Amino acid sequence: MKEVLVVRHSVGGRTFIHTEQQPMEYSVMRMGQGWRITLIITQDVDIHEILRWKQELNVFLFREYGDQPAMKIWFYVKEGLVIYDEPLKQLTIFAESRIEYIPDEFGI
């Protein structure tokens, strides 16, 4: 399975992080009613811009399988926390909800 994590500005569509273009370690964990997405920032990422737009972020997880259609998981940050720990170079995003779907099923 191939997996790519993308962090975008939901209004303007600007991509802040794309792990296929800028590889970095990340994890996605269920926490209570939501999800915690943690990234170790090893690339040149504009953390200040991410924090500036923290209430307008969407996080996408794309999973590609060799024997089945690709899956897209769309995490909504909404009022969730977005925290950057500078000494650890760790960005943590708390998403309140998510939707899983197969993009191929929504063709025109």
mmCIF file of N, CA, C and O in Angstrom:
data_model
loop_
_atom_site.group_PDB
_atom_site.id
_atom_site.type_symbol
_atom_site.label_atom_id
_atom_site.label_comp_id
_atom_site.label_asym_id
_atom_site.label_seq_id
_atom_site.Cartn_x
_atom_site.Cartn_y
_atom_site.Cartn_z
ATOM 1 N N MET A 1 0.837 -1.177 0.000
ATOM 2 C CA MET A 1 0.000 0.000 0.000
ATOM 3 C C MET A 1 0.887 1.248 0.000
ATOM 4 O O MET A 1 1.856 1.326 0.736
ATOM 5 N N LYS A 2 0.524 2.196 -0.798
ATOM 6 C CA LYS A 2 1.190 3.504 -0.825
ATOM 7 C C LYS A 2 0.274 4.491 -0.113
ATOM 8 O O LYS A 2 -0.939 4.493 -0.330
ATOM 9 N N GLU A 3 0.866 5.346 0.729
ATOM 10 C CA GLU A 3 0.075 6.301 1.491
ATOM 11 C C GLU A 3 0.704 7.686 1.385
ATOM 12 O O GLU A 3 1.926 7.816 1.472
ATOM 13 N N VAL A 4 -0.127 8.711 1.193
ATOM 14 C CA VAL A 4 0.334 10.090 1.088
ATOM 15 C C VAL A 4 -0.556 10.948 1.989
ATOM 16 O O VAL A 4 -1.780 10.829 1.944
ATOM 17 N N LEU A 5 0.062 11.815 2.787
ATOM 18 C CA LEU A 5 -0.663 12.737 3.652
ATOM 19 C C LEU A 5 -0.506 14.146 3.100
ATOM 20 O O LEU A 5 0.605 14.554 2.735
ATOM 21 N N VAL A 6 -1.623 14.885 3.034
ATOM 22 C CA VAL A 6 -1.619 16.234 2.498
ATOM 23 C C VAL A 6 -2.351 17.149 3.487
ATOM 24 O O VAL A 6 -3.437 16.813 3.955
ATOM 25 N N VAL A 7 -1.747 18.316 3.793
ATOM 26 C CA VAL A 7 -2.375 19.334 4.634
ATOM 27 C C VAL A 7 -2.595 20.546 3.751
ATOM 28 O O VAL A 7 -1.648 21.066 3.166
ATOM 29 N N ARG A 8 -3.878 20.995 3.663
ATOM 30 C CA ARG A 8 -4.233 22.089 2.770
ATOM 31 C C ARG A 8 -5.061 23.142 3.484
ATOM 32 O O ARG A 8 -5.753 22.863 4.454
ATOM 33 N N HIS A 9 -5.018 24.339 2.924
ATOM 34 C CA HIS A 9 -5.913 25.413 3.352
ATOM 35 C C HIS A 9 -7.257 25.157 2.685
ATOM 36 O O HIS A 9 -7.333 25.090 1.450
ATOM 37 N N SER A 10 -8.302 24.988 3.463
ATOM 38 C CA SER A 10 -9.595 24.591 2.907
ATOM 39 C C SER A 10 -10.239 25.669 2.038
ATOM 40 O O SER A 10 -10.978 25.348 1.121
ATOM 41 N N VAL A 11 -9.961 26.928 2.303
ATOM 42 C CA VAL A 11 -10.594 28.007 1.543
ATOM 43 C C VAL A 11 -9.820 28.297 0.260
ATOM 44 O O VAL A 11 -10.374 28.285 -0.826
ATOM 45 N N GLY A 12 -8.538 28.532 0.371
ATOM 46 C CA GLY A 12 -7.740 28.900 -0.796
ATOM 47 C C GLY A 12 -7.173 27.730 -1.567
ATOM 48 O O GLY A 12 -6.720 27.885 -2.684
ATOM 49 N N GLY A 13 -7.176 26.539 -0.972
ATOM 50 C CA GLY A 13 -6.657 25.365 -1.645
ATOM 51 C C GLY A 13 -5.145 25.243 -1.622
ATOM 52 O O GLY A 13 -4.584 24.333 -2.227
ATOM 53 N N ARG A 14 -4.472 26.135 -0.924
ATOM 54 C CA ARG A 14 -3.001 26.087 -0.852
ATOM 55 C C ARG A 14 -2.548 24.822 -0.122
ATOM 56 O O ARG A 14 -3.064 24.480 0.932
ATOM 57 N N THR A 15 -1.576 24.143 -0.687
ATOM 58 C CA THR A 15 -1.025 22.954 -0.056
ATOM 59 C C THR A 15 0.163 23.349 0.805
ATOM 60 O O THR A 15 1.126 23.943 0.320
ATOM 61 N N PHE A 16 0.101 23.008 2.094
ATOM 62 C CA PHE A 16 1.185 23.300 3.023
ATOM 63 C C PHE A 16 2.146 22.115 3.151
ATOM 64 O O PHE A 16 3.354 22.299 3.250
ATOM 65 N N ILE A 17 1.592 20.915 3.176
ATOM 66 C CA ILE A 17 2.408 19.704 3.331
ATOM 67 C C ILE A 17 1.884 18.655 2.368
ATOM 68 O O ILE A 17 0.670 18.435 2.260
ATOM 69 N N HIS A 18 2.805 17.982 1.688
ATOM 70 C CA HIS A 18 2.472 16.884 0.768
ATOM 71 C C HIS A 18 3.605 15.873 0.917
ATOM 72 O O HIS A 18 4.703 16.095 0.420
ATOM 73 N N THR A 19 3.344 14.774 1.617
ATOM 74 C CA THR A 19 4.432 13.857 1.972
ATOM 75 C C THR A 19 5.019 13.091 0.791
ATOM 76 O O THR A 19 6.095 12.517 0.922
ATOM 77 N N GLU A 20 4.353 13.100 -0.340
ATOM 78 C CA GLU A 20 4.965 12.490 -1.523
ATOM 79 C C GLU A 20 6.032 13.415 -2.099
ATOM 80 O O GLU A 20 7.066 12.971 -2.584
ATOM 81 N N GLN A 21 5.794 14.717 -2.016
ATOM 82 C CA GLN A 21 6.747 15.698 -2.523
ATOM 83 C C GLN A 21 7.808 16.054 -1.489
ATOM 84 O O GLN A 21 8.932 16.397 -1.841
ATOM 85 N N GLN A 22 7.438 16.043 -0.210
ATOM 86 C CA GLN A 22 8.350 16.341 0.904
ATOM 87 C C GLN A 22 8.206 15.222 1.935
ATOM 88 O O GLN A 22 7.418 15.348 2.871
ATOM 89 N N PRO A 23 8.920 14.126 1.763
ATOM 90 C CA PRO A 23 8.762 13.005 2.698
ATOM 91 C C PRO A 23 9.050 13.412 4.142
ATOM 92 O O PRO A 23 9.996 14.154 4.411
ATOM 93 N N MET A 24 8.176 12.956 5.042
ATOM 94 C CA MET A 24 8.363 13.191 6.473
ATOM 95 C C MET A 24 7.578 12.130 7.238
ATOM 96 O O MET A 24 6.622 11.567 6.722
ATOM 97 N N GLU A 25 8.005 11.899 8.451
ATOM 98 C CA GLU A 25 7.355 10.925 9.311
ATOM 99 C C GLU A 25 6.047 11.514 9.843
ATOM 100 O O GLU A 25 5.986 12.674 10.234
ATOM 101 N N TYR A 26 5.003 10.686 9.862
ATOM 102 C CA TYR A 26 3.720 11.130 10.407
ATOM 103 C C TYR A 26 2.966 9.930 10.974
ATOM 104 O O TYR A 26 3.275 8.774 10.678
ATOM 105 N N SER A 27 1.977 10.243 11.805
ATOM 106 C CA SER A 27 1.097 9.200 12.328
ATOM 107 C C SER A 27 -0.308 9.767 12.445
ATOM 108 O O SER A 27 -0.501 10.974 12.621
ATOM 109 N N VAL A 28 -1.290 8.891 12.318
ATOM 110 C CA VAL A 28 -2.694 9.247 12.463
ATOM 111 C C VAL A 28 -3.284 8.272 13.473
ATOM 112 O O VAL A 28 -3.235 7.069 13.269
ATOM 113 N N MET A 29 -3.797 8.823 14.579
ATOM 114 C CA MET A 29 -4.323 7.973 15.644
ATOM 115 C C MET A 29 -5.707 8.447 16.060
ATOM 116 O O MET A 29 -5.944 9.650 16.170
ATOM 117 N N ARG A 30 -6.580 7.490 16.309
ATOM 118 C CA ARG A 30 -7.912 7.806 16.843
ATOM 119 C C ARG A 30 -7.755 8.246 18.291
ATOM 120 O O ARG A 30 -7.017 7.627 19.056
ATOM 121 N N MET A 31 -8.421 9.328 18.669
ATOM 122 C CA MET A 31 -8.393 9.821 20.046
ATOM 123 C C MET A 31 -9.795 10.235 20.445
ATOM 124 O O MET A 31 -10.280 11.275 19.976
ATOM 125 N N GLY A 32 -10.436 9.445 21.283
ATOM 126 C CA GLY A 32 -11.795 9.777 21.709
ATOM 127 C C GLY A 32 -12.713 9.899 20.522
ATOM 128 O O GLY A 32 -12.867 8.967 19.748
ATOM 129 N N GLN A 33 -13.307 11.082 20.353
ATOM 130 C CA GLN A 33 -14.259 11.325 19.267
ATOM 131 C C GLN A 33 -13.583 11.825 17.993
ATOM 132 O O GLN A 33 -14.242 12.046 16.988
ATOM 133 N N GLY A 34 -12.268 12.042 18.032
ATOM 134 C CA GLY A 34 -11.582 12.591 16.871
ATOM 135 C C GLY A 34 -10.304 11.852 16.543
ATOM 136 O O GLY A 34 -10.124 10.688 16.904
ATOM 137 N N TRP A 35 -9.393 12.547 15.864
ATOM 138 C CA TRP A 35 -8.138 11.962 15.424
ATOM 139 C C TRP A 35 -7.004 12.931 15.698
ATOM 140 O O TRP A 35 -7.164 14.145 15.602
ATOM 141 N N ARG A 36 -5.843 12.353 16.010
ATOM 142 C CA ARG A 36 -4.620 13.146 16.194
ATOM 143 C C ARG A 36 -3.680 12.812 15.056
ATOM 144 O O ARG A 36 -3.316 11.651 14.845
ATOM 145 N N ILE A 37 -3.280 13.841 14.320
ATOM 146 C CA ILE A 37 -2.341 13.686 13.209
ATOM 147 C C ILE A 37 -1.064 14.392 13.633
ATOM 148 O O ILE A 37 -1.072 15.589 13.930
ATOM 149 N N THR A 38 0.024 13.641 13.683
ATOM 150 C CA THR A 38 1.301 14.182 14.136
ATOM 151 C C THR A 38 2.316 14.055 13.020
ATOM 152 O O THR A 38 2.445 12.990 12.417
ATOM 153 N N LEU A 39 3.024 15.146 12.740
ATOM 154 C CA LEU A 39 4.057 15.149 11.702
ATOM 155 C C LEU A 39 5.361 15.627 12.306
ATOM 156 O O LEU A 39 5.381 16.584 13.082
ATOM 157 N N ILE A 40 6.452 14.979 11.938
ATOM 158 C CA ILE A 40 7.790 15.435 12.296
ATOM 159 C C ILE A 40 8.284 16.256 11.105
ATOM 160 O O ILE A 40 8.494 15.730 10.015
ATOM 161 N N ILE A 41 8.433 17.546 11.323
ATOM 162 C CA ILE A 41 8.763 18.475 10.236
ATOM 163 C C ILE A 41 10.277 18.463 9.990
ATOM 164 O O ILE A 41 11.039 19.031 10.759
ATOM 165 N N THR A 42 10.674 17.795 8.916
ATOM 166 C CA THR A 42 12.088 17.707 8.564
ATOM 167 C C THR A 42 12.403 18.499 7.294
ATOM 168 O O THR A 42 13.549 18.623 6.921
ATOM 169 N N GLN A 43 11.371 18.996 6.663
ATOM 170 C CA GLN A 43 11.531 19.746 5.415
ATOM 171 C C GLN A 43 11.266 21.226 5.675
ATOM 172 O O GLN A 43 10.827 21.613 6.756
ATOM 173 N N ASP A 44 11.461 22.027 4.648
ATOM 174 C CA ASP A 44 11.182 23.456 4.729
ATOM 175 C C ASP A 44 9.671 23.658 4.604
ATOM 176 O O ASP A 44 9.121 23.662 3.507
ATOM 177 N N VAL A 45 8.999 23.787 5.749
ATOM 178 C CA VAL A 45 7.558 23.975 5.797
ATOM 179 C C VAL A 45 7.289 25.290 6.521
ATOM 180 O O VAL A 45 7.895 25.562 7.555
ATOM 181 N N ASP A 46 6.376 26.099 5.981
ATOM 182 C CA ASP A 46 6.054 27.388 6.595
ATOM 183 C C ASP A 46 5.059 27.165 7.742
ATOM 184 O O ASP A 46 3.852 27.266 7.571
ATOM 185 N N ILE A 47 5.584 26.846 8.904
ATOM 186 C CA ILE A 47 4.772 26.566 10.089
ATOM 187 C C ILE A 47 3.911 27.774 10.450
ATOM 188 O O ILE A 47 2.747 27.620 10.844
ATOM 189 N N HIS A 48 4.438 28.964 10.306
ATOM 190 C CA HIS A 48 3.681 30.166 10.661
ATOM 191 C C HIS A 48 2.405 30.294 9.828
ATOM 192 O O HIS A 48 1.359 30.695 10.349
ATOM 193 N N GLU A 49 2.474 29.943 8.555
ATOM 194 C CA GLU A 49 1.289 29.999 7.698
ATOM 195 C C GLU A 49 0.284 28.920 8.089
ATOM 196 O O GLU A 49 -0.918 29.152 8.078
ATOM 197 N N ILE A 50 0.773 27.746 8.431
ATOM 198 C CA ILE A 50 -0.130 26.678 8.879
ATOM 199 C C ILE A 50 -0.866 27.128 10.136
ATOM 200 O O ILE A 50 -2.088 26.979 10.247
ATOM 201 N N LEU A 51 -0.131 27.688 11.084
ATOM 202 C CA LEU A 51 -0.752 28.144 12.327
ATOM 203 C C LEU A 51 -1.686 29.330 12.088
ATOM 204 O O LEU A 51 -2.718 29.451 12.752
ATOM 205 N N ARG A 52 -1.350 30.169 11.137
ATOM 206 C CA ARG A 52 -2.203 31.314 10.807
ATOM 207 C C ARG A 52 -3.577 30.860 10.322
ATOM 208 O O ARG A 52 -4.601 31.471 10.628
ATOM 209 N N TRP A 53 -3.607 29.788 9.551
ATOM 210 C CA TRP A 53 -4.845 29.287 8.957
ATOM 211 C C TRP A 53 -5.349 28.023 9.649
ATOM 212 O O TRP A 53 -6.110 27.255 9.070
ATOM 213 N N LYS A 54 -4.954 27.799 10.878
ATOM 214 C CA LYS A 54 -5.227 26.533 11.573
ATOM 215 C C LYS A 54 -6.708 26.171 11.666
ATOM 216 O O LYS A 54 -7.033 24.999 11.745
ATOM 217 N N GLN A 55 -7.605 27.124 11.644
ATOM 218 C CA GLN A 55 -9.026 26.787 11.712
ATOM 219 C C GLN A 55 -9.641 26.595 10.335
ATOM 220 O O GLN A 55 -10.846 26.382 10.225
ATOM 221 N N GLU A 56 -8.808 26.651 9.321
ATOM 222 C CA GLU A 56 -9.279 26.444 7.941
ATOM 223 C C GLU A 56 -8.464 25.354 7.257
ATOM 224 O O GLU A 56 -8.242 25.406 6.051
ATOM 225 N N LEU A 57 -8.023 24.360 8.031
ATOM 226 C CA LEU A 57 -7.205 23.294 7.459
ATOM 227 C C LEU A 57 -8.042 22.056 7.157
ATOM 228 O O LEU A 57 -8.981 21.732 7.876
ATOM 229 N N ASN A 58 -7.669 21.390 6.094
ATOM 230 C CA ASN A 58 -8.145 20.046 5.800
ATOM 231 C C ASN A 58 -6.920 19.160 5.682
ATOM 232 O O ASN A 58 -5.875 19.585 5.175
ATOM 233 N N VAL A 59 -7.062 17.943 6.145
ATOM 234 C CA VAL A 59 -5.990 16.962 6.044
ATOM 235 C C VAL A 59 -6.540 15.785 5.250
ATOM 236 O O VAL A 59 -7.643 15.301 5.515
ATOM 237 N N PHE A 60 -5.771 15.347 4.278
ATOM 238 C CA PHE A 60 -6.173 14.228 3.433
ATOM 239 C C PHE A 60 -5.154 13.113 3.560
ATOM 240 O O PHE A 60 -3.941 13.362 3.588
ATOM 241 N N LEU A 61 -5.640 11.892 3.595
ATOM 242 C CA LEU A 61 -4.787 10.716 3.590
ATOM 243 C C LEU A 61 -5.218 9.890 2.383
ATOM 244 O O LEU A 61 -6.380 9.469 2.287
ATOM 245 N N PHE A 62 -4.318 9.731 1.429
ATOM 246 C CA PHE A 62 -4.592 8.954 0.226
ATOM 247 C C PHE A 62 -3.927 7.592 0.378
ATOM 248 O O PHE A 62 -2.726 7.522 0.650
ATOM 249 N N ARG A 63 -4.705 6.544 0.192
ATOM 250 C CA ARG A 63 -4.167 5.179 0.267
ATOM 251 C C ARG A 63 -4.406 4.490 -1.066
ATOM 252 O O ARG A 63 -5.547 4.364 -1.513
ATOM 253 N N GLU A 64 -3.317 4.051 -1.668
ATOM 254 C CA GLU A 64 -3.395 3.344 -2.944
ATOM 255 C C GLU A 64 -3.017 1.892 -2.723
ATOM 256 O O GLU A 64 -1.984 1.588 -2.108
ATOM 257 N N TYR A 65 -3.857 1.006 -3.240
ATOM 258 C CA TYR A 65 -3.652 -0.437 -3.106
ATOM 259 C C TYR A 65 -3.428 -1.027 -4.491
ATOM 260 O O TYR A 65 -3.969 -0.526 -5.468
ATOM 261 N N GLY A 66 -2.665 -2.079 -4.554
ATOM 262 C CA GLY A 66 -2.408 -2.712 -5.841
ATOM 263 C C GLY A 66 -3.603 -3.468 -6.389
ATOM 264 O O GLY A 66 -3.760 -3.598 -7.598
ATOM 265 N N ASP A 67 -4.481 -3.942 -5.522
ATOM 266 C CA ASP A 67 -5.563 -4.823 -5.959
ATOM 267 C C ASP A 67 -6.969 -4.274 -5.716
ATOM 268 O O ASP A 67 -7.949 -4.993 -5.842
ATOM 269 N N GLN A 68 -7.068 -2.994 -5.371
ATOM 270 C CA GLN A 68 -8.382 -2.396 -5.136
ATOM 271 C C GLN A 68 -8.311 -0.886 -5.380
ATOM 272 O O GLN A 68 -7.218 -0.319 -5.443
ATOM 273 N N PRO A 69 -9.468 -0.236 -5.501
ATOM 274 C CA PRO A 69 -9.456 1.213 -5.766
ATOM 275 C C PRO A 69 -8.801 2.009 -4.634
ATOM 276 O O PRO A 69 -8.811 1.592 -3.477
ATOM 277 N N ALA A 70 -8.266 3.150 -4.996
ATOM 278 C CA ALA A 70 -7.646 4.044 -4.014
ATOM 279 C C ALA A 70 -8.708 4.560 -3.047
ATOM 280 O O ALA A 70 -9.867 4.758 -3.401
ATOM 281 N N MET A 71 -8.289 4.788 -1.794
ATOM 282 C CA MET A 71 -9.156 5.306 -0.738
ATOM 283 C C MET A 71 -8.676 6.694 -0.358
ATOM 284 O O MET A 71 -7.465 6.942 -0.268
ATOM 285 N N LYS A 72 -9.612 7.608 -0.135
ATOM 286 C CA LYS A 72 -9.284 8.957 0.317
ATOM 287 C C LYS A 72 -9.968 9.163 1.665
ATOM 288 O O LYS A 72 -11.156 8.884 1.803
ATOM 289 N N ILE A 73 -9.205 9.635 2.629
ATOM 290 C CA ILE A 73 -9.748 9.951 3.939
ATOM 291 C C ILE A 73 -9.572 11.447 4.136
ATOM 292 O O ILE A 73 -8.467 11.961 4.052
ATOM 293 N N TRP A 74 -10.680 12.125 4.382
ATOM 294 C CA TRP A 74 -10.701 13.575 4.504
ATOM 295 C C TRP A 74 -10.987 13.918 5.956
ATOM 296 O O TRP A 74 -12.060 13.626 6.476
ATOM 297 N N PHE A 75 -10.002 14.523 6.632
ATOM 298 C CA PHE A 75 -10.122 14.918 8.032
ATOM 299 C C PHE A 75 -10.480 16.401 8.096
ATOM 300 O O PHE A 75 -9.831 17.222 7.455
ATOM 301 N N TYR A 76 -11.483 16.734 8.897
ATOM 302 C CA TYR A 76 -11.901 18.123 9.104
ATOM 303 C C TYR A 76 -11.367 18.606 10.449
ATOM 304 O O TYR A 76 -11.693 18.038 11.485
ATOM 305 N N VAL A 77 -10.577 19.655 10.426
ATOM 306 C CA VAL A 77 -9.991 20.185 11.653
ATOM 307 C C VAL A 77 -11.027 21.000 12.420
ATOM 308 O O VAL A 77 -11.122 20.907 13.648
ATOM 309 N N LYS A 78 -11.833 21.782 11.726
ATOM 310 C CA LYS A 78 -12.865 22.638 12.330
ATOM 311 C C LYS A 78 -12.291 23.421 13.512
ATOM 312 O O LYS A 78 -11.439 24.268 13.343
ATOM 313 N N GLU A 79 -12.750 23.122 14.720
ATOM 314 C CA GLU A 79 -12.293 23.820 15.924
ATOM 315 C C GLU A 79 -11.184 23.048 16.645
ATOM 316 O O GLU A 79 -10.843 23.358 17.783
ATOM 317 N N GLY A 80 -10.642 22.029 16.005
ATOM 318 C CA GLY A 80 -9.588 21.230 16.625
ATOM 319 C C GLY A 80 -8.302 22.020 16.812
ATOM 320 O O GLY A 80 -8.058 23.009 16.122
ATOM 321 N N LEU A 81 -7.495 21.582 17.733
ATOM 322 C CA LEU A 81 -6.222 22.242 18.011
ATOM 323 C C LEU A 81 -5.198 21.958 16.923
ATOM 324 O O LEU A 81 -5.182 20.876 16.339
ATOM 325 N N VAL A 82 -4.342 22.933 16.679
ATOM 326 C CA VAL A 82 -3.184 22.775 15.804
ATOM 327 C C VAL A 82 -2.019 23.343 16.600
ATOM 328 O O VAL A 82 -1.997 24.526 16.925
ATOM 329 N N ILE A 83 -1.056 22.482 16.932
ATOM 330 C CA ILE A 83 0.038 22.859 17.830
ATOM 331 C C ILE A 83 1.372 22.509 17.182
ATOM 332 O O ILE A 83 1.523 21.428 16.613
ATOM 333 N N TYR A 84 2.335 23.424 17.323
ATOM 334 C CA TYR A 84 3.687 23.138 16.855
ATOM 335 C C TYR A 84 4.638 23.187 18.039
ATOM 336 O O TYR A 84 4.693 24.180 18.747
ATOM 337 N N ASP A 85 5.378 22.103 18.243
ATOM 338 C CA ASP A 85 6.399 22.010 19.294
ATOM 339 C C ASP A 85 7.742 22.198 18.601
ATOM 340 O O ASP A 85 8.259 21.272 17.960
ATOM 341 N N GLU A 86 8.283 23.409 18.705
ATOM 342 C CA GLU A 86 9.503 23.746 17.971
ATOM 343 C C GLU A 86 10.702 22.890 18.354
ATOM 344 O O GLU A 86 11.409 22.399 17.465
ATOM 345 N N PRO A 87 10.992 22.666 19.657
ATOM 346 C CA PRO A 87 12.156 21.835 19.994
ATOM 347 C C PRO A 87 12.070 20.415 19.419
ATOM 348 O O PRO A 87 13.077 19.844 19.004
ATOM 349 N N LEU A 88 10.865 19.860 19.363
ATOM 350 C CA LEU A 88 10.687 18.503 18.818
ATOM 351 C C LEU A 88 10.442 18.507 17.307
ATOM 352 O O LEU A 88 10.405 17.454 16.682
ATOM 353 N N LYS A 89 10.237 19.709 16.728
ATOM 354 C CA LYS A 89 9.895 19.845 15.308
ATOM 355 C C LYS A 89 8.645 19.026 14.976
ATOM 356 O O LYS A 89 8.554 18.363 13.955
ATOM 357 N N GLN A 90 7.667 19.088 15.879
ATOM 358 C CA GLN A 90 6.476 18.248 15.771
ATOM 359 C C GLN A 90 5.212 19.102 15.632
ATOM 360 O O GLN A 90 4.919 19.937 16.477
ATOM 361 N N LEU A 91 4.495 18.870 14.540
ATOM 362 C CA LEU A 91 3.221 19.520 14.297
ATOM 363 C C LEU A 91 2.123 18.518 14.630
ATOM 364 O O LEU A 91 2.131 17.393 14.129
ATOM 365 N N THR A 92 1.181 18.925 15.486
ATOM 366 C CA THR A 92 0.070 18.060 15.866
ATOM 367 C C THR A 92 -1.229 18.755 15.496
ATOM 368 O O THR A 92 -1.451 19.906 15.850
ATOM 369 N N ILE A 93 -2.060 18.017 14.771
ATOM 370 C CA ILE A 93 -3.350 18.524 14.315
ATOM 371 C C ILE A 93 -4.420 17.593 14.867
ATOM 372 O O ILE A 93 -4.342 16.377 14.684
ATOM 373 N N PHE A 94 -5.392 18.169 15.542
ATOM 374 C CA PHE A 94 -6.514 17.390 16.056
ATOM 375 C C PHE A 94 -7.714 17.626 15.155
ATOM 376 O O PHE A 94 -8.190 18.753 15.023
ATOM 377 N N ALA A 95 -8.192 16.562 14.535
ATOM 378 C CA ALA A 95 -9.338 16.648 13.631
ATOM 379 C C ALA A 95 -10.583 16.143 14.351
ATOM 380 O O ALA A 95 -10.528 15.141 15.068
ATOM 381 N N GLU A 96 -11.690 16.846 14.148
ATOM 382 C CA GLU A 96 -12.936 16.503 14.819
ATOM 383 C C GLU A 96 -13.727 15.422 14.098
ATOM 384 O O GLU A 96 -14.499 14.704 14.723
ATOM 385 N N SER A 97 -13.580 15.317 12.786
ATOM 386 C CA SER A 97 -14.337 14.321 12.046
ATOM 387 C C SER A 97 -13.577 13.927 10.786
ATOM 388 O O SER A 97 -12.576 14.544 10.435
ATOM 389 N N ARG A 98 -14.088 12.895 10.135
ATOM 390 C CA ARG A 98 -13.460 12.451 8.885
ATOM 391 C C ARG A 98 -14.488 11.747 8.016
ATOM 392 O O ARG A 98 -15.503 11.247 8.508
ATOM 393 N N ILE A 99 -14.181 11.706 6.742
ATOM 394 C CA ILE A 99 -14.994 10.981 5.770
ATOM 395 C C ILE A 99 -14.048 10.112 4.959
ATOM 396 O O ILE A 99 -13.020 10.594 4.471
ATOM 397 N N GLU A 100 -14.382 8.838 4.812
ATOM 398 C CA GLU A 100 -13.622 7.927 3.948
ATOM 399 C C GLU A 100 -14.445 7.690 2.690
ATOM 400 O O GLU A 100 -15.653 7.469 2.765
ATOM 401 N N TYR A 101 -13.786 7.749 1.533
ATOM 402 C CA TYR A 101 -14.496 7.437 0.304
ATOM 403 C C TYR A 101 -13.521 7.010 -0.779
ATOM 404 O O TYR A 101 -12.314 7.209 -0.674
ATOM 405 N N ILE A 102 -14.070 6.438 -1.835
ATOM 406 C CA ILE A 102 -13.300 6.005 -2.994
ATOM 407 C C ILE A 102 -13.547 7.035 -4.096
ATOM 408 O O ILE A 102 -14.672 7.132 -4.609
ATOM 409 N N PRO A 103 -12.527 7.843 -4.442
ATOM 410 C CA PRO A 103 -12.723 8.916 -5.437
ATOM 411 C C PRO A 103 -13.291 8.437 -6.766
ATOM 412 O O PRO A 103 -14.084 9.141 -7.396
ATOM 413 N N ASP A 104 -12.930 7.236 -7.204
ATOM 414 C CA ASP A 104 -13.414 6.728 -8.490
ATOM 415 C C ASP A 104 -14.932 6.570 -8.530
ATOM 416 O O ASP A 104 -15.528 6.543 -9.604
ATOM 417 N N GLU A 105 -15.565 6.476 -7.380
ATOM 418 C CA GLU A 105 -17.006 6.314 -7.333
ATOM 419 C C GLU A 105 -17.764 7.625 -7.531
ATOM 420 O O GLU A 105 -18.980 7.639 -7.595
ATOM 421 N N PHE A 106 -17.024 8.754 -7.627
ATOM 422 C CA PHE A 106 -17.657 10.050 -7.768
ATOM 423 C C PHE A 106 -17.289 10.716 -9.089
ATOM 424 O O PHE A 106 -17.223 11.938 -9.168
ATOM 425 N N GLY A 107 -17.084 9.918 -10.118
ATOM 426 C CA GLY A 107 -16.748 10.455 -11.437
ATOM 427 C C GLY A 107 -17.946 11.098 -12.098
ATOM 428 O O GLY A 107 -19.099 10.898 -11.713
ATOM 429 N N ILE A 108 -17.653 11.880 -13.116
ATOM 430 C CA ILE A 108 -18.738 12.575 -13.854
ATOM 431 C C ILE A 108 -19.271 11.670 -14.924
ATOM 432 O O ILE A 108 -18.614 10.997 -15.605
#
